[in-house]
Coordinates of C-alpha atoms in Angstrom, one line a residue:
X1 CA 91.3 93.5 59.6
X2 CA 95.2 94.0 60.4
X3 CA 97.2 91.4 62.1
X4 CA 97.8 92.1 65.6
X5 CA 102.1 93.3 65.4
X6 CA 104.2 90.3 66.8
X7 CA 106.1 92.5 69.5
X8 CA 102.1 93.1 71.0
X9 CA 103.3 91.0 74.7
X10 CA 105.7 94.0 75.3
X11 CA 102.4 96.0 75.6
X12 CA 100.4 93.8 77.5
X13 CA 103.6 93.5 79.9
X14 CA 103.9 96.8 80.3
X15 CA 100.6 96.9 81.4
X16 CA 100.5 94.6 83.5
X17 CA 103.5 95.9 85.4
X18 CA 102.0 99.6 85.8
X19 CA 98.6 97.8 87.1
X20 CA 100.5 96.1 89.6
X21 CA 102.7 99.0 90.7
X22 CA 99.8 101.1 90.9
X23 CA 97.7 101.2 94.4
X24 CA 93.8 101.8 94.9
X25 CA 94.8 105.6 95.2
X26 CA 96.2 105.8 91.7
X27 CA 99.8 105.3 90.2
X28 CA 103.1 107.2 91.3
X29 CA 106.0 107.9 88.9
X30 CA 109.1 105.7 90.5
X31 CA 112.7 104.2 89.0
X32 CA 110.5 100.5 88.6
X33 CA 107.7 102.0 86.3
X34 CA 109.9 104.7 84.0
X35 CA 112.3 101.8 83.4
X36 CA 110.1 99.1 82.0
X37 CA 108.4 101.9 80.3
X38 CA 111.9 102.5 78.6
X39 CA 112.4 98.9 78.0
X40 CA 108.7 98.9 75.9
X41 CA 109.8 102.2 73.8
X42 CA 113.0 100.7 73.2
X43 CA 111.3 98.2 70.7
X44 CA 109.2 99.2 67.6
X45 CA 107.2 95.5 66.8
X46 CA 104.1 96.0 69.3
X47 CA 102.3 99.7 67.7
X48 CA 99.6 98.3 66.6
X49 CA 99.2 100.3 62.7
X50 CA 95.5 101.8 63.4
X51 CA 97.0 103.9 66.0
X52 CA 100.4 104.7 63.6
X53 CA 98.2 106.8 61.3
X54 CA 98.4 110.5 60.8
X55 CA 95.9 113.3 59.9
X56 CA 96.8 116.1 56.7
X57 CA 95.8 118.7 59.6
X58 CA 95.9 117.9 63.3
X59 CA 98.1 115.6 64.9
X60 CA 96.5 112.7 66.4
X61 CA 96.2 111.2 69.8
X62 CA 95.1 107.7 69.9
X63 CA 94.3 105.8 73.0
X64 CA 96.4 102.7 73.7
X65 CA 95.0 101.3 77.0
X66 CA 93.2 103.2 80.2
X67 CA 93.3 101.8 83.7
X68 CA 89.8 100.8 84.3
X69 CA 90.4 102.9 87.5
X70 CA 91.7 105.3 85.5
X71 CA 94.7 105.9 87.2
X72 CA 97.0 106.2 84.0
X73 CA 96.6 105.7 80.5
X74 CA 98.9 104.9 77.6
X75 CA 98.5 107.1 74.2
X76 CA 100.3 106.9 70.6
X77 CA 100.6 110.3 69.4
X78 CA 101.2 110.4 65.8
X79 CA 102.7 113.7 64.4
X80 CA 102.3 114.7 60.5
X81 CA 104.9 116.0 58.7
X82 CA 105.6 120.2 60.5
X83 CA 102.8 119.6 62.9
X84 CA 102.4 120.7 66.6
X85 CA 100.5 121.2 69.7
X86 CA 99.4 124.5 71.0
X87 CA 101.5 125.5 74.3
X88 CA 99.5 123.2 77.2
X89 CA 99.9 121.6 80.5
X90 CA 98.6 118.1 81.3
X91 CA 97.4 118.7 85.2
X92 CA 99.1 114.7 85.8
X93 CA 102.3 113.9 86.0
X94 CA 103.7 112.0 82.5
X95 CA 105.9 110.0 80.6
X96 CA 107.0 110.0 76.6
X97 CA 108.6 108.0 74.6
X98 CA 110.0 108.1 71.9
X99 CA 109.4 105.4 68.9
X100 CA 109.9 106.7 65.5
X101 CA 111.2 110.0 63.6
X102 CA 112.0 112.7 66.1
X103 CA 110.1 115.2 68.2
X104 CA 111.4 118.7 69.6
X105 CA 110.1 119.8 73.2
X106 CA 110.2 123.5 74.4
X107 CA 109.3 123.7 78.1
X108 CA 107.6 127.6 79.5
X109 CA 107.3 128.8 83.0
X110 CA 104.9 131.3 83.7
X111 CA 105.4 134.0 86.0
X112 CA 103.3 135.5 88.7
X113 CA 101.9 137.6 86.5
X114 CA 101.0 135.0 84.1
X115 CA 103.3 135.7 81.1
X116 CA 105.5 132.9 79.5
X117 CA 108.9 132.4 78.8
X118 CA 110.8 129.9 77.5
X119 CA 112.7 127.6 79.4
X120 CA 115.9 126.7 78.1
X121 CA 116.8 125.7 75.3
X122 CA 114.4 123.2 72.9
X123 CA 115.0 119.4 73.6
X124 CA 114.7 116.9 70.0
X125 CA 114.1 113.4 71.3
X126 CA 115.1 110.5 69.5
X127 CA 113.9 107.1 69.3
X128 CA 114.3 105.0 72.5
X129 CA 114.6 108.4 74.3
X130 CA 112.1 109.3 76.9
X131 CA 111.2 112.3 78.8
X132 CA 109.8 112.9 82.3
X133 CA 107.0 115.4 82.8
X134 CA 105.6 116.6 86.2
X135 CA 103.2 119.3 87.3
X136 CA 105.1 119.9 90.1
X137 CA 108.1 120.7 88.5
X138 CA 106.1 122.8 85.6
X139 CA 105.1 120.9 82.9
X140 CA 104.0 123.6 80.4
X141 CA 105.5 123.0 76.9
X142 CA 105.0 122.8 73.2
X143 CA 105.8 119.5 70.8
X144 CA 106.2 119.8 67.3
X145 CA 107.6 117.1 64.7
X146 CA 111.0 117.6 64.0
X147 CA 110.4 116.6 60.5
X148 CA 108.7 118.9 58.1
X149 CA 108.4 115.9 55.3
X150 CA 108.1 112.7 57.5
X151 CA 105.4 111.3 60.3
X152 CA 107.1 111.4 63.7
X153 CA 105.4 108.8 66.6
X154 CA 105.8 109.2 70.6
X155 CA 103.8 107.1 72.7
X156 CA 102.7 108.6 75.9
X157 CA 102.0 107.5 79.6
X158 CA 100.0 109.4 82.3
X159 CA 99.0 109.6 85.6
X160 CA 95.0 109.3 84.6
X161 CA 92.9 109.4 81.9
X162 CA 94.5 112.4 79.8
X163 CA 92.2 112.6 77.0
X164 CA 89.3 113.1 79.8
X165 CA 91.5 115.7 81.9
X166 CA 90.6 119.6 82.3
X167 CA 94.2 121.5 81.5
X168 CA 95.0 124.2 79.7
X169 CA 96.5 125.8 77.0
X170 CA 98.1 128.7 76.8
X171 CA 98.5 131.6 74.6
X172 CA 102.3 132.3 74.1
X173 CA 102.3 136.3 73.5
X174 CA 100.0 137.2 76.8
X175 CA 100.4 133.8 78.8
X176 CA 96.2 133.4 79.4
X177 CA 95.2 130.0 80.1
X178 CA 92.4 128.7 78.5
X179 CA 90.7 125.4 79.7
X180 CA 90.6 122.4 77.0
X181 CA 90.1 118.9 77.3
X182 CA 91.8 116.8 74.2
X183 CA 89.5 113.6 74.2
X184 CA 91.0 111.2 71.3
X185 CA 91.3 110.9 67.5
X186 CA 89.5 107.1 67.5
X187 CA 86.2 106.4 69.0
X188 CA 87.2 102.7 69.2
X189 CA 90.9 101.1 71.4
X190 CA 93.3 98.1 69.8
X191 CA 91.9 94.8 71.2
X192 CA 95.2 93.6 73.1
X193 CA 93.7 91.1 75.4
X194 CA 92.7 88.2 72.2
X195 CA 95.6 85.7 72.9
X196 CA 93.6 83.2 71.7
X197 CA 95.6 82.4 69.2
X198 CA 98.8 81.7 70.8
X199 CA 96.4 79.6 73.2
X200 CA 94.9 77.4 70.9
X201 CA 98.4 76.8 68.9
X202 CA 99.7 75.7 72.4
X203 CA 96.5 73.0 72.9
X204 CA 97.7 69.2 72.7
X205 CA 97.4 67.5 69.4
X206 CA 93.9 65.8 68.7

């Protein structure tokens, strides 16, 4: 078994904030919540490494923590080397961040009649960068590594359980919408909750 990274407080911090914030109706985006979730992507000690490795074929979506209410959840999403997603929504509202090698983001909007078109121009996010995603607004896009011969990672927040959410994906010639749900890549979650350690090395001397 791996040692648990030395940076893994940020994490439980962070969760700890986003539980507070969040109110027996669920968890709103707001300034508070995006910021300390921009002070936890601006580090790179707390990933813990089972959810830092990649698959030769799909890219891999590995759940960090869900709200026992599941009013958000907290993802690692590691991209191989030229990898991608299909062209999908996400039905809750979302943030990413980015933690190591680069990603590139090209939003759609669909028209009445259902076909897609691309939506500016592509963004490449960096590490420390992060990106706010919303339904409202139109959160239909496509993420690909920006590296064809290195892993990119992004870590991901939503507004509820994503990997248990009915959304869609889309194809990008005709526009239909087909309904997916993406689960997760690891049947099992980090353990961030053993402090014991730290604990015990604070007991008095015998």
């Amino acid at each position: 078994m791996s040692e648990a990274p030395a940076g893994l407080d940020r994490l439980r911090h962070f969760i700890a904030t986003a539980t507070r914030l969040a109110t027996p109706a669920g968890l709103a985006q707001s300034a508070e919540l995006e910021a300390e979730f921009a002070a936890l992507i601006r580090h790179d000690d707390w990933l813990p490494d089972a959810c830092t490795v990649p698959h030769p074929q799909y890219y891999q979506q590995y759940l960090l923590h869900c709200d026992p209410l599941e009013r958000f959840s907290l993802v690692s999403f590691v991209w191989g080397p030229g990898q991608q997603t299909p062209v999908h929504d996400h039905e809750v509202w979302g943030y990413v961040g980015m933690l190591r090698g680069a990603e590139v983001n090209q939003r759609y909007t669909r028209a009445a009649d259902g076909r897609l078109s691309t939506l500016g121009e592509p963004d490449t996010l960096r590490p420390g960068d992060v990106e706010r995603l919303s339904p409202q607004e139109g959160d239909i896009h496509r993420v690909s590594n920006a590296f064809a011969d290195q892993v990119s990672i992004s870590v991901h927040m939503y507004g509820g359980n994503i990997g248990a959410v009915s959304r869609h994906v889309y194809d990008p010639a005709t526009g239909q919408a087909k309904p997916f749900v993406s689960g997760y890549s690891a049947a099992s979650i980090p353990n961030l909750w053993d402090r014991s350690a730290a604990v015990r090395a604070a007991l008095p001397a015998q």
